[in-house]
């Protein structure tokens, strides 16, 4: 199969459209984006190291990607099961649980990274 650069660009466009259709509409995603902005500001203010930036950026990416997967799953469930069904509810709850695991992990890593800078900054 021949590599089609135009098709590749179109795929990026569809992916970008997917992200845009969630931004500003999904409350949880908005929360994660606000935390992301605050984390990035803190990173610059506290002048964290390159390695710490990589860890922080990885955490941000994982949480936002998890939230996008969760939103996609929610929409798919609403499409295939507009009526209430226990399994439909479980699917949504499990997807939300996955986001919670990612977000809690990222929060703990954030504390491990930022606490030493904060103690040095304030003490
Ligand atoms: N189709 C469904 N069948 C059974 N339970 C559902 C279904 N949809 C949602 N739920 C339950 O409700 C919880 C919240 O789901 P969701 O965030 O999609 O809100 P909703 O109840 O569908 O209402 P809304 O979309 O207006 O917020 C889910 O985690 C799940 O426990």
Coordinates of C-alpha atoms and ligand atoms in Angstrom, one line a residue:
X1 CA 0.0 0.0 0.0
X2 CA 1.3 3.4 -0.9
X3 CA 1.7 6.0 1.8
X4 CA -0.9 8.8 1.2
X5 CA 0.3 12.0 2.8
X6 CA -3.0 13.9 2.1
X7 CA -5.0 11.1 3.7
X8 CA -2.7 11.3 6.7
X9 CA -3.3 15.1 7.0
X10 CA -7.1 14.4 6.7
X11 CA -6.8 11.9 9.6
X12 CA -5.0 14.5 11.8
X13 CA -7.9 16.9 10.9
X14 CA -10.5 14.4 12.0
X15 CA -8.6 13.8 15.2
X16 CA -8.4 17.6 15.9
X17 CA -12.2 17.8 15.1
X18 CA -12.7 15.1 17.8
X19 CA -10.7 17.0 20.4
X20 CA -12.5 20.3 19.5
X21 CA -16.0 18.8 19.8
X22 CA -15.2 17.9 23.5
X23 CA -13.4 21.1 24.6
X24 CA -15.8 23.5 26.4
X25 CA -18.6 20.9 26.3
X26 CA -17.3 18.2 28.7
X27 CA -17.1 19.5 32.3
X28 CA -14.5 17.0 33.4
X29 CA -12.3 17.8 30.4
X30 CA -12.6 21.5 31.2
X31 CA -11.4 20.7 34.7
X32 CA -8.4 18.8 33.5
X33 CA -7.5 21.6 31.1
X34 CA -7.7 24.2 33.9
X35 CA -5.4 21.9 36.0
X36 CA -3.1 21.5 33.0
X37 CA -2.7 25.3 32.6
X38 CA -2.1 25.8 36.3
X39 CA 0.5 23.0 36.3
X40 CA 2.3 24.5 33.4
X41 CA 2.3 27.9 35.0
X42 CA 3.7 26.3 38.2
X43 CA 6.3 24.5 36.2
X44 CA 7.6 27.8 34.7
X45 CA 7.4 29.7 38.0
X46 CA 9.3 27.0 39.9
X47 CA 11.7 26.4 37.0
X48 CA 11.4 22.6 37.1
X49 CA 14.1 20.5 35.4
X50 CA 13.8 19.0 31.9
X51 CA 13.2 15.5 33.3
X52 CA 10.4 16.9 35.5
X53 CA 8.8 18.6 32.5
X54 CA 8.8 15.3 30.7
X55 CA 7.1 13.5 33.6
X56 CA 4.6 16.3 34.0
X57 CA 3.8 16.5 30.2
X58 CA 3.4 12.7 30.1
X59 CA 0.9 12.8 33.0
X60 CA -1.0 15.6 31.4
X61 CA -1.2 13.7 28.1
X62 CA -2.3 10.5 29.7
X63 CA -5.1 12.2 31.7
X64 CA -6.4 14.2 28.8
X65 CA -6.3 11.1 26.5
X66 CA -8.1 9.1 29.1
X67 CA -10.8 11.8 29.4
X68 CA -11.2 11.8 25.6
X69 CA -11.5 8.0 25.5
X70 CA -14.1 8.2 28.3
X71 CA -16.1 10.8 26.4
X72 CA -16.0 8.6 23.3
X73 CA -17.2 5.6 25.3
X74 CA -20.0 7.7 26.9
X75 CA -21.2 8.9 23.5
X76 CA -21.1 5.3 22.0
X77 CA -23.1 4.0 25.0
X78 CA -25.7 6.8 24.5
X79 CA -25.9 5.8 20.8
X80 CA -26.3 2.1 21.2
X81 CA -28.2 2.1 24.5
X82 CA -30.4 5.2 24.7
X83 CA -32.6 3.3 27.1
X84 CA -31.3 2.7 30.6
X85 CA -29.5 -0.7 30.9
X86 CA -27.4 -2.0 33.8
X87 CA -24.5 -3.0 31.5
X88 CA -24.6 0.4 29.7
X89 CA -24.3 2.1 33.2
X90 CA -21.4 -0.2 34.1
X91 CA -19.6 0.5 30.9
X92 CA -19.8 4.3 31.6
X93 CA -18.8 3.8 35.2
X94 CA -15.8 1.6 34.3
X95 CA -14.6 4.1 31.8
X96 CA -15.0 6.9 34.3
X97 CA -13.1 4.7 36.8
X98 CA -10.2 4.5 34.4
X99 CA -10.0 8.3 34.1
X100 CA -10.0 8.5 37.9
X101 CA -7.1 6.0 38.2
X102 CA -5.1 8.1 35.6
X103 CA -6.0 11.4 37.3
X104 CA -5.2 10.2 40.8
X105 CA -1.9 8.7 39.6
X106 CA -1.0 12.0 37.9
X107 CA -2.0 14.0 41.0
X108 CA 0.4 11.8 43.2
X109 CA 3.2 12.2 40.6
X110 CA 2.5 15.9 40.5
X111 CA 2.9 16.1 44.3
X112 CA 6.2 14.1 44.2
X113 CA 7.5 16.4 41.5
X114 CA 6.4 19.8 42.9
X115 CA 6.6 19.4 46.7
X116 CA 10.5 19.6 46.7
X117 CA 10.3 22.8 44.6
X118 CA 7.6 24.3 46.8
X119 CA 9.4 23.5 50.0
X120 CA 12.6 25.1 48.6
X121 CA 10.6 28.1 47.3
X122 CA 8.7 28.8 50.6
X123 CA 11.3 27.8 53.2
Ligands
LIG1 N1 -27.9 4.0 29.4 C1 -27.7 3.9 30.7 N2 -28.1 2.9 31.4 C2 -27.9 2.7 32.7 N3 -27.2 3.6 33.5 C3 -26.7 4.7 32.9 C4 -26.9 4.9 31.5 N4 -26.4 6.1 31.1 C5 -25.8 6.6 32.3 N5 -26.0 5.7 33.3 C6 -25.6 5.9 34.7 O1 -25.5 7.3 35.0 C7 -24.2 7.7 35.3 C8 -24.0 9.1 34.7 O2 -24.0 9.0 33.3 P1 -23.9 10.3 32.4 O3 -22.7 11.1 32.9 O4 -23.8 9.8 30.9 O5 -25.2 11.0 32.7 P2 -26.6 10.6 32.3 O6 -27.2 9.9 33.5 O7 -26.7 9.8 31.0 O8 -27.3 12.0 32.1 P3 -26.7 13.3 31.4 O9 -26.0 12.8 30.1 O10 -27.8 14.2 31.2 O11 -25.7 13.9 32.4 C9 -23.3 6.7 34.6 O12 -22.1 6.6 35.2 C10 -24.1 5.4 34.9 O13 -24.0 5.0 36.2

